[in-house]
PDB file of C-alpha atoms and ligand atoms in Angstrom:
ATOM      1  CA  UNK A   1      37.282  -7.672   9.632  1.00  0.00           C
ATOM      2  CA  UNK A   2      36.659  -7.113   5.765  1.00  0.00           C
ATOM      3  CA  UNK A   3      34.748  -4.040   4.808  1.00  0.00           C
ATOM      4  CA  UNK A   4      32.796  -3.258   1.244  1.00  0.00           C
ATOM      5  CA  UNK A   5      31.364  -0.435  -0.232  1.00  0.00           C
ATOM      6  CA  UNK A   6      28.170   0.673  -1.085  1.00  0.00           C
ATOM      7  CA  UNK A   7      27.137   3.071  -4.064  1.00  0.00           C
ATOM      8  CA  UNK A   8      23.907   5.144  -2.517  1.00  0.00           C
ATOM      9  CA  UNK A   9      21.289   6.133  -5.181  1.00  0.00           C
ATOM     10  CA  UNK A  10      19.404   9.288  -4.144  1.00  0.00           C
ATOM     11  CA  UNK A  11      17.487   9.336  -7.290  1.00  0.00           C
ATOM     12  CA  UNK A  12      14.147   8.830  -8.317  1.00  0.00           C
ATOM     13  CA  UNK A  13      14.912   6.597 -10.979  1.00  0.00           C
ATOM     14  CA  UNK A  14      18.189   4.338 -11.807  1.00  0.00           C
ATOM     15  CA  UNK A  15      17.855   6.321 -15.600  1.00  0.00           C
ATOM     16  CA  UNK A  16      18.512   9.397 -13.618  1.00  0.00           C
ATOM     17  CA  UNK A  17      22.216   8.103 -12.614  1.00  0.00           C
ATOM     18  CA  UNK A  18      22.699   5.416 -15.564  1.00  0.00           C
ATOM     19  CA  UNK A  19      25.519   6.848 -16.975  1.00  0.00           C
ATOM     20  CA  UNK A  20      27.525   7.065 -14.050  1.00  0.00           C
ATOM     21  CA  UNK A  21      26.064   3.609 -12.318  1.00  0.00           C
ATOM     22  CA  UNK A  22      27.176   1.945 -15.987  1.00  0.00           C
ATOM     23  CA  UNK A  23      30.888   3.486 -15.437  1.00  0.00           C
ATOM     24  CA  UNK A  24      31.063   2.029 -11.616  1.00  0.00           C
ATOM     25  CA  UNK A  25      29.267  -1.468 -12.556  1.00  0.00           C
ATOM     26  CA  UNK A  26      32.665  -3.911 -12.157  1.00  0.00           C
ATOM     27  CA  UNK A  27      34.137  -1.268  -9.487  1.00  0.00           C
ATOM     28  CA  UNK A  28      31.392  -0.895  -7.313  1.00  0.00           C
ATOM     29  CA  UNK A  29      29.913  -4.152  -6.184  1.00  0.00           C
ATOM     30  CA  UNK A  30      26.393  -2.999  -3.977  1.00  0.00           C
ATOM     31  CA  UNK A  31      24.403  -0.124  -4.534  1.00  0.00           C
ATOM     32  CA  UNK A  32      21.147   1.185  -1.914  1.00  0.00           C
ATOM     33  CA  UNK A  33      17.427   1.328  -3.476  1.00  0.00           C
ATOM     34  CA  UNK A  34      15.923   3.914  -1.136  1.00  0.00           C
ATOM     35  CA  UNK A  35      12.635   5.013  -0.539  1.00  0.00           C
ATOM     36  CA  UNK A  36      12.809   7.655  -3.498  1.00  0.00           C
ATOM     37  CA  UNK A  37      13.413   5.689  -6.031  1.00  0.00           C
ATOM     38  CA  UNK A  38      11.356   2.296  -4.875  1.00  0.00           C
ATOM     39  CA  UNK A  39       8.089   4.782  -4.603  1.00  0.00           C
ATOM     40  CA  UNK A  40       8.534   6.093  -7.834  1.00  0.00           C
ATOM     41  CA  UNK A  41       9.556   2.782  -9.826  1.00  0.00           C
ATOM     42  CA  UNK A  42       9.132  -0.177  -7.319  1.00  0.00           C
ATOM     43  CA  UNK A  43      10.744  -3.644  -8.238  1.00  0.00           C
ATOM     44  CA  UNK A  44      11.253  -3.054 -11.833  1.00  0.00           C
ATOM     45  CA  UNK A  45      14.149  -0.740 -10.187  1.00  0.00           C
ATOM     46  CA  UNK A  46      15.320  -3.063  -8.475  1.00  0.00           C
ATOM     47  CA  UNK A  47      15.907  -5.411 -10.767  1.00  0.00           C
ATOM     48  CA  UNK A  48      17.293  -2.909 -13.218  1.00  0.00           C
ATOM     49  CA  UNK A  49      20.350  -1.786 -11.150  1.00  0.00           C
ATOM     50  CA  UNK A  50      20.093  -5.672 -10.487  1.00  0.00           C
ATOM     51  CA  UNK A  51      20.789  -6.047 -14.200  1.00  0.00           C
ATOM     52  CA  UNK A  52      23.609  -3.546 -14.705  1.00  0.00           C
ATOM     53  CA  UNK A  53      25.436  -5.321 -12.242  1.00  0.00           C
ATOM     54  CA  UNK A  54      25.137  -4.480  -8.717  1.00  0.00           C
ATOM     55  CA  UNK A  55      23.775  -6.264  -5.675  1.00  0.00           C
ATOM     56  CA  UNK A  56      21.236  -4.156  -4.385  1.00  0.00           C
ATOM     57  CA  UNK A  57      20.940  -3.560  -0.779  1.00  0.00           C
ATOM     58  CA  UNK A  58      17.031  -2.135  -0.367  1.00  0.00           C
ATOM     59  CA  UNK A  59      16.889   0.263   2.131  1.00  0.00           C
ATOM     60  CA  UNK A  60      12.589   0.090   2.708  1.00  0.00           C
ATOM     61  CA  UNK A  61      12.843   0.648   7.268  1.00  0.00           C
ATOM     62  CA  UNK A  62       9.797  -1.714   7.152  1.00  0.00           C
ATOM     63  CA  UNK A  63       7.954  -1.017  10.725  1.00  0.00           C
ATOM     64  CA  UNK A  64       4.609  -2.486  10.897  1.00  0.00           C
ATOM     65  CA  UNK A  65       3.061  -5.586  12.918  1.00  0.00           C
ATOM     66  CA  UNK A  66       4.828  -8.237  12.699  1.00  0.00           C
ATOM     67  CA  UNK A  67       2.534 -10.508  10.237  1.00  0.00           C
ATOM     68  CA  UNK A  68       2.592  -7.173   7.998  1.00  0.00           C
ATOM     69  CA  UNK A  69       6.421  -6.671   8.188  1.00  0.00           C
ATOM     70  CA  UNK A  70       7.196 -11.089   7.686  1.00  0.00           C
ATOM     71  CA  UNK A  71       4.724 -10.612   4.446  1.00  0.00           C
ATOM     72  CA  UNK A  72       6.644  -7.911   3.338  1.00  0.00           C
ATOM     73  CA  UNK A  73       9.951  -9.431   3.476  1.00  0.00           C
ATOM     74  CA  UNK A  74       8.097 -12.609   1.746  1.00  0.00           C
ATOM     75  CA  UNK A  75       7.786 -10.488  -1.009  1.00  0.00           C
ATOM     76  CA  UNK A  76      10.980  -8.433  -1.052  1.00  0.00           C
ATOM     77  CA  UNK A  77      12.339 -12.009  -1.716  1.00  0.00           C
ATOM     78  CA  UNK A  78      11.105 -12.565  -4.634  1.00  0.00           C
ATOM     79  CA  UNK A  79      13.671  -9.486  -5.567  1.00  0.00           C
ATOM     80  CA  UNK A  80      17.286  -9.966  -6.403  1.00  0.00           C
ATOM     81  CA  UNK A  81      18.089  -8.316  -3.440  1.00  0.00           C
ATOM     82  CA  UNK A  82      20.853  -8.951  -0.565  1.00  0.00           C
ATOM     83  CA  UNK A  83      20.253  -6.223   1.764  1.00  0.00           C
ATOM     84  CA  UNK A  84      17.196  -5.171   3.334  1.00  0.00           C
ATOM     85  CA  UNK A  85      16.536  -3.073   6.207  1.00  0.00           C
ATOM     86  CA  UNK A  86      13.418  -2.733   9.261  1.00  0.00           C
ATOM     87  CA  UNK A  87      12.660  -0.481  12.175  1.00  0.00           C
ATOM     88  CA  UNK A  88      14.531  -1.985  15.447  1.00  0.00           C
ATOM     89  CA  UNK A  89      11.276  -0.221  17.178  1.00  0.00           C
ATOM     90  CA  UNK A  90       8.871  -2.456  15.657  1.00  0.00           C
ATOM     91  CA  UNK A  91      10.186  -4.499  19.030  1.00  0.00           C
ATOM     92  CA  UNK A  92      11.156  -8.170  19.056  1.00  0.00           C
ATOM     93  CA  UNK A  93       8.514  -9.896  18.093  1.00  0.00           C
ATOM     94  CA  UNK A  94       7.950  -8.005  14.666  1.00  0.00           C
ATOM     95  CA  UNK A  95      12.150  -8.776  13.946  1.00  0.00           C
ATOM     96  CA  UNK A  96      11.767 -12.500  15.032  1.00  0.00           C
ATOM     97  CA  UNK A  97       8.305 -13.088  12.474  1.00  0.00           C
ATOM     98  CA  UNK A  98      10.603 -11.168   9.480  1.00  0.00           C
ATOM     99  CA  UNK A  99      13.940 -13.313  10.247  1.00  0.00           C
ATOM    100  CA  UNK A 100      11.717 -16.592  10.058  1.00  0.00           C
ATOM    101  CA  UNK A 101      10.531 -15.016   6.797  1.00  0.00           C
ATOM    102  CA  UNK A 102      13.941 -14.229   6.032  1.00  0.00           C
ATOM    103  CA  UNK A 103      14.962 -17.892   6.595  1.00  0.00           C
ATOM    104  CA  UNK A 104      12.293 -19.764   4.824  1.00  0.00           C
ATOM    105  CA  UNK A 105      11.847 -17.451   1.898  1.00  0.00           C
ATOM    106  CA  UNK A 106      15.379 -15.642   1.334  1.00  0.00           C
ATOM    107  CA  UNK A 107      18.155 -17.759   3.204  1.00  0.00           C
ATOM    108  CA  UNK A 108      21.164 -15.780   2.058  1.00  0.00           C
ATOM    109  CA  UNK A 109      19.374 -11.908   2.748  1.00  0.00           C
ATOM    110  CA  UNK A 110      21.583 -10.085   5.237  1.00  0.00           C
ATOM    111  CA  UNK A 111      18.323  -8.597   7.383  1.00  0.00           C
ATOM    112  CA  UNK A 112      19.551  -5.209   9.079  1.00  0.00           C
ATOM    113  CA  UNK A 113      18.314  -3.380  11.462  1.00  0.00           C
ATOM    114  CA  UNK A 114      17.291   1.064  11.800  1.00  0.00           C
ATOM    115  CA  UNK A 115      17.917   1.645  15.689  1.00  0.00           C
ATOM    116  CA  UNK A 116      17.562   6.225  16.531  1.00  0.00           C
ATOM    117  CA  UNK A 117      17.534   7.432  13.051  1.00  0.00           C
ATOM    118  CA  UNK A 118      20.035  10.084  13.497  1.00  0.00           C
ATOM    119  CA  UNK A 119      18.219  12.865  13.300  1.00  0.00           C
ATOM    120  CA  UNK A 120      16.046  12.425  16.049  1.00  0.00           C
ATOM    121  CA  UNK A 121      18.098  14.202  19.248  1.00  0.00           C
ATOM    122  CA  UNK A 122      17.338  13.869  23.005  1.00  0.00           C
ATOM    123  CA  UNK A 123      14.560  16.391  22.747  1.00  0.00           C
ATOM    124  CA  UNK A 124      12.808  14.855  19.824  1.00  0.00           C
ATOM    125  CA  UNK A 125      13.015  11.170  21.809  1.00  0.00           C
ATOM    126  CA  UNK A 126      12.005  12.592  25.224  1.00  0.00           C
ATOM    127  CA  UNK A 127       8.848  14.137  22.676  1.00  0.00           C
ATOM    128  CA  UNK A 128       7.840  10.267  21.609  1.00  0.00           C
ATOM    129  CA  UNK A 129       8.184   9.130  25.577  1.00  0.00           C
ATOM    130  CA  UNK A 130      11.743   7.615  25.386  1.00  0.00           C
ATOM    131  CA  UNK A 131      13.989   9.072  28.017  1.00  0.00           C
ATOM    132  CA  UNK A 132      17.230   7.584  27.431  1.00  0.00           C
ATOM    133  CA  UNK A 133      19.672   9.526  25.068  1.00  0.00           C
ATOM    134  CA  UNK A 134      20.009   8.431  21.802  1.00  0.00           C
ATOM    135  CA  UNK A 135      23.433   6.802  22.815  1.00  0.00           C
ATOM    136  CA  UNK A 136      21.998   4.703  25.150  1.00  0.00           C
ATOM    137  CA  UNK A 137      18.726   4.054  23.228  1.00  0.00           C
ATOM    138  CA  UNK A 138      20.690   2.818  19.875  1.00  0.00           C
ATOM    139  CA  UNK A 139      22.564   0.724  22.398  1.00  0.00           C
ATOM    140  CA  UNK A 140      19.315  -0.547  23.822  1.00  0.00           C
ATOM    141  CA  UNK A 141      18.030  -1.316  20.324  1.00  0.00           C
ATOM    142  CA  UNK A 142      21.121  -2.920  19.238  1.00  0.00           C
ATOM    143  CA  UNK A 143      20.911  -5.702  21.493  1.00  0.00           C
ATOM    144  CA  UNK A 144      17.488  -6.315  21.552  1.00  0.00           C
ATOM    145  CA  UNK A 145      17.494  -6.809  17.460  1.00  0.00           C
ATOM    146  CA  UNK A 146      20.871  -8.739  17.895  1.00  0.00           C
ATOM    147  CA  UNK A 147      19.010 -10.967  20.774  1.00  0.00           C
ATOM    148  CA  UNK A 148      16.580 -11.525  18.422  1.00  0.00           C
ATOM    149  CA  UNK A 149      18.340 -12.585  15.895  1.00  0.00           C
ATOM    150  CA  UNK A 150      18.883  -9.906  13.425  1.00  0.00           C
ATOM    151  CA  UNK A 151      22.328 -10.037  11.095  1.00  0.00           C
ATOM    152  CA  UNK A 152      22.930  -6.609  11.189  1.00  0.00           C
ATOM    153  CA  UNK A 153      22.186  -2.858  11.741  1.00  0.00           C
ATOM    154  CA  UNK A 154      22.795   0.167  10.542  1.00  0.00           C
ATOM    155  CA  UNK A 155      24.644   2.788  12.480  1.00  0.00           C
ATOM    156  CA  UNK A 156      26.588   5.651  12.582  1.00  0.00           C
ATOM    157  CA  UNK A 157      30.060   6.066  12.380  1.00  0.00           C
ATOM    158  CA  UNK A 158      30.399   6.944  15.655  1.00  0.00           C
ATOM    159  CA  UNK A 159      28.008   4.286  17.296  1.00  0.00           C
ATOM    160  CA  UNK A 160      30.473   1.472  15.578  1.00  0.00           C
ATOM    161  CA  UNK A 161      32.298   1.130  18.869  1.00  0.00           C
ATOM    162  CA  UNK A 162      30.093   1.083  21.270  1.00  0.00           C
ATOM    163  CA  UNK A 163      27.901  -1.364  19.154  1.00  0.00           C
ATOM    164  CA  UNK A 164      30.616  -3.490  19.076  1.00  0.00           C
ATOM    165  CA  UNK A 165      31.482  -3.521  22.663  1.00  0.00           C
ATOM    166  CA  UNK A 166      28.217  -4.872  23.214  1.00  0.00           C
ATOM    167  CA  UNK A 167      26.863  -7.041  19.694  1.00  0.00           C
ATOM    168  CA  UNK A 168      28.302 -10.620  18.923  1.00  0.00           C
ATOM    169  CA  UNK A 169      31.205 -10.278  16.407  1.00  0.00           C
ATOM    170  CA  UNK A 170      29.527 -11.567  13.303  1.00  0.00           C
ATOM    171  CA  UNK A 171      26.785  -8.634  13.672  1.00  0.00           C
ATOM    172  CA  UNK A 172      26.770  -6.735  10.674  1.00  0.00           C
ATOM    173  CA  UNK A 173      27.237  -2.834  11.160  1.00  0.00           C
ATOM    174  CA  UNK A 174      26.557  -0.872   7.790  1.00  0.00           C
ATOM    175  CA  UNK A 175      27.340   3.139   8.239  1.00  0.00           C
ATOM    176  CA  UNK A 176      26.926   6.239   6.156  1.00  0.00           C
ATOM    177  CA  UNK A 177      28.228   9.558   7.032  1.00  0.00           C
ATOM    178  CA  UNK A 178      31.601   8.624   5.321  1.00  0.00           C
ATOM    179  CA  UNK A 179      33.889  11.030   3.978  1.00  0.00           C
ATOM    180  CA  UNK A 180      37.204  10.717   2.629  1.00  0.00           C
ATOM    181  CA  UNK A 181      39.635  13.346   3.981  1.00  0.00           C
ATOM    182  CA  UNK A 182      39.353  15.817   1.166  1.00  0.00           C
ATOM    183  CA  UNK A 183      35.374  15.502   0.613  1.00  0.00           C
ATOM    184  CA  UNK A 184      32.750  18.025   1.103  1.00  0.00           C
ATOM    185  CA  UNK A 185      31.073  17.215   4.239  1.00  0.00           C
ATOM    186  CA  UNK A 186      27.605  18.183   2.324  1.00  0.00           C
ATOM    187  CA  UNK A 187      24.974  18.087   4.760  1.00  0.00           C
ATOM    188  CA  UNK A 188      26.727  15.606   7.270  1.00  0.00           C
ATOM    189  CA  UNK A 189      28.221  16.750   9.872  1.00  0.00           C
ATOM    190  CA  UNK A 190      29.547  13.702  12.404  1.00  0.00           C
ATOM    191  CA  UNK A 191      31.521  11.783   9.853  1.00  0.00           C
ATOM    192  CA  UNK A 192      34.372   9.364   9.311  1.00  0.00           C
ATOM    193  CA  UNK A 193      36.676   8.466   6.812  1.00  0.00           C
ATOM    194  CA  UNK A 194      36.153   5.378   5.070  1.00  0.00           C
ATOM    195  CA  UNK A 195      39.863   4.194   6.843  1.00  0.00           C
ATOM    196  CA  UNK A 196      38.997   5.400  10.143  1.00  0.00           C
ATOM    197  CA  UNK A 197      35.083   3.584  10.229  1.00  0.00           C
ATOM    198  CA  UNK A 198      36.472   0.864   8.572  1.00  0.00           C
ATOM    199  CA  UNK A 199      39.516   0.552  11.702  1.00  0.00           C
ATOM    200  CA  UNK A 200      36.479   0.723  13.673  1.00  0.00           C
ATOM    201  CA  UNK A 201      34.906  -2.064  12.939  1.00  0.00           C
ATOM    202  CA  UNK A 202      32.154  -1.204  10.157  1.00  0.00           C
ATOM    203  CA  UNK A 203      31.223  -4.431   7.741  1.00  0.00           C
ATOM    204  CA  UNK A 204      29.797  -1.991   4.538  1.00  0.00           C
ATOM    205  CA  UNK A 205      29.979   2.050   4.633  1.00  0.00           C
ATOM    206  CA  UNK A 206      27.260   3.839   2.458  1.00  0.00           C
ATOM    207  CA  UNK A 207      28.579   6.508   0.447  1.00  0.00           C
ATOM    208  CA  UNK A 208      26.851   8.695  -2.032  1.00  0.00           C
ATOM    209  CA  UNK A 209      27.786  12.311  -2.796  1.00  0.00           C
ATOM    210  CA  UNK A 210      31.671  12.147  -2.529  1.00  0.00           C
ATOM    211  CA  UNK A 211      31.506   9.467  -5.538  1.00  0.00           C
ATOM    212  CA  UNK A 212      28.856  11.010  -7.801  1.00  0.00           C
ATOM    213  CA  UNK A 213      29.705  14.346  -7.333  1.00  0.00           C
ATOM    214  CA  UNK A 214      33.694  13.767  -7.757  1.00  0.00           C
ATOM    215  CA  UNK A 215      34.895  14.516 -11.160  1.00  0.00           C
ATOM    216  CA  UNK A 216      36.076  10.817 -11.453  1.00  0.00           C
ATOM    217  CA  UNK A 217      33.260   8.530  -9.733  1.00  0.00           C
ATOM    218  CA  UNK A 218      35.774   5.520 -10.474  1.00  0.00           C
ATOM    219  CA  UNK A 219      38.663   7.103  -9.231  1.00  0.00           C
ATOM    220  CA  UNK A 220      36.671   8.303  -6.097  1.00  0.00           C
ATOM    221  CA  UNK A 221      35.452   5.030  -5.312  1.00  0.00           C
ATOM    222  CA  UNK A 222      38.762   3.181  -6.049  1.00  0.00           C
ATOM    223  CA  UNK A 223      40.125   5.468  -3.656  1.00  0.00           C
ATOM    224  CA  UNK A 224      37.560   4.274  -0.811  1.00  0.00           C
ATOM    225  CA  UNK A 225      38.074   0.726  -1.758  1.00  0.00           C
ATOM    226  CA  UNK A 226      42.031   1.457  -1.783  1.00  0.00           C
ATOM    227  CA  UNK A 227      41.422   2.834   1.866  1.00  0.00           C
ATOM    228  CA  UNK A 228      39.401   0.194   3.017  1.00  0.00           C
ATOM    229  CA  UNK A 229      41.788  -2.909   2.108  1.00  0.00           C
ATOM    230  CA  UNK A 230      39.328  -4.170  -0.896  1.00  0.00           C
ATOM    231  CA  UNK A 231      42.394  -3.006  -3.767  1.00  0.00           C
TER     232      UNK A 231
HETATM  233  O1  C5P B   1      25.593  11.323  -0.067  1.00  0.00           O
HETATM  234  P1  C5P B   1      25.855  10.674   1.246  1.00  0.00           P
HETATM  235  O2  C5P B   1      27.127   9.844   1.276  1.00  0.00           O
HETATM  236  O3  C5P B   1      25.775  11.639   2.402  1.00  0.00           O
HETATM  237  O4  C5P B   1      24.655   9.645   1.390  1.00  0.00           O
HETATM  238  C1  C5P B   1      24.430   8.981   2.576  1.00  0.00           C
HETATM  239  C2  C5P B   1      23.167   8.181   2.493  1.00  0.00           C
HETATM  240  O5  C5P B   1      22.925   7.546   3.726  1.00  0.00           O
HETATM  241  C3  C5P B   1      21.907   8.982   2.172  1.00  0.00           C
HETATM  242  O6  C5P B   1      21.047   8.114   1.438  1.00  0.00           O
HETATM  243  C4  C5P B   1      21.334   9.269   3.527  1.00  0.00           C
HETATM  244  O7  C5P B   1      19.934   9.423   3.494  1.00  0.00           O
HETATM  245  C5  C5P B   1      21.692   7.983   4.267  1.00  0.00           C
HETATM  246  N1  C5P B   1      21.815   8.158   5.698  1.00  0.00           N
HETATM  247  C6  C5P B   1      22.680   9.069   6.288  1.00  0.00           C
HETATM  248  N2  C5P B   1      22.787   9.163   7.638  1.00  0.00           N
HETATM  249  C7  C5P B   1      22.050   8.380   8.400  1.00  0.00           C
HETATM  250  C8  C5P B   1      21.188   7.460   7.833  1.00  0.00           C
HETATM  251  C9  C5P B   1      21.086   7.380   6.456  1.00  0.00           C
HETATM  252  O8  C5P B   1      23.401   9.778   5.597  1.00  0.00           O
HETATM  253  N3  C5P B   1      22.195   8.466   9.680  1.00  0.00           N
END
């Protein structure tokens, strides 16, 4: 199963990281628009990392009805985008009106899927009226947006294989909370190594801090892609 990389920008604007997003362009092939950044600049961010070289993978967790959510992937596909992710809990219907979307408007966008955000435990679920543990309820999720339709999901590192045991083969699993063996953990705490989520099964692992904050960013994220097969 091949596996890519992709550069996370936790910025609020792609000027705020230019220097080191010009030194990875040709390295690094995708990089993630989040929320941050697309409130404060909106598409004309996108299409400026677009324009420096990356294939941006816009990470929006649309959740809204589904006419709302299929409009709004209308429009994110007028973007140069490849990667765009919705709220699993919007249910089926709201994932089958944005994959039609998907199809008519933006035939080659990889649609993925936001089961239990991670930092939501059992307490905080049982709070919003869902009993099962987050295990089960990402599991739950999974094959509902897979049954749907969906291409893939994002997960955790350590929901890979029990995803897998479950999804069809050519479902997508993208996964932060990667960190080579010598990286600071940060603020992560359940993590892999890009080798070990990789082995796993992921498709694309979301890395951010342990390539900007390394004193080489190209070296660090040569060093992922050498781990991961793509050198
Ligand atoms: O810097 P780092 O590699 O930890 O960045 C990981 C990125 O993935 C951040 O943008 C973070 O918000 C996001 N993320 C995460 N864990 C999740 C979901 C998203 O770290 N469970």
């Amino acid at each position: 199963m091949s596996c890519d990389l992709i550069l996370v920008l936790d910025a609020p604007t792609p000027r705020a990281v230019a220097p080191t997003l010009k030194r990875l362009s040709g390295t690094v092939r995708w990089a993630k628009v989040g929320l941050e950044m697309y409130t404060a600049c909106g598409p004309d961010c996108v299409r400026e990392v677009a324009d420096m070289g990356f294939k941006v993978f816009l990470d929006l967790k649309l959740h809204d009805i589904p006419n709302t959510v299929a409009k709004a992937v209308e429009s994110a596909s007028r973007l140069p985008i490849g990667m765009l992710t919705l709220h699993t809990g919007g249910g089926r219907e709201m994932m089958q009106w944005a994959i039609k979307a998907q199809r008519e408007h933006a035939p080659s966008l990889l649609l993925l899927g936001v089961t239990v955000l991670t930092s939501l435990g059992e307490a905080d679920l049982r709070e919003v009226g869902v009993s099962a543990s987050p295990a089960d309820q990402v599991t739950r999720l999974g094959q509902l947006a897979a049954g749907a339709g969906l291409s893939g999901l994002v997960c955790s590192p350590h929901e890979i294989t029990p995803l897998r045991r479950v999804l069809p083969s050519e479902v997508q699993l993208v996964t932060p909370g990667i960190r080579p063996r010598e990286a600071s953990l940060d603020d992560q705490t359940r993590v892999m190594t890009p080798g070990e989520a990789a082995a796993a099964g992921a498709n694309y692992l979301v890395v951010g801090r342990p390539i900007f904050k390394a004193p080489d960013p190209v070296a660090a994220a040569e060093a992922i892609l050498a781990e991961i097969g793509r050198r």
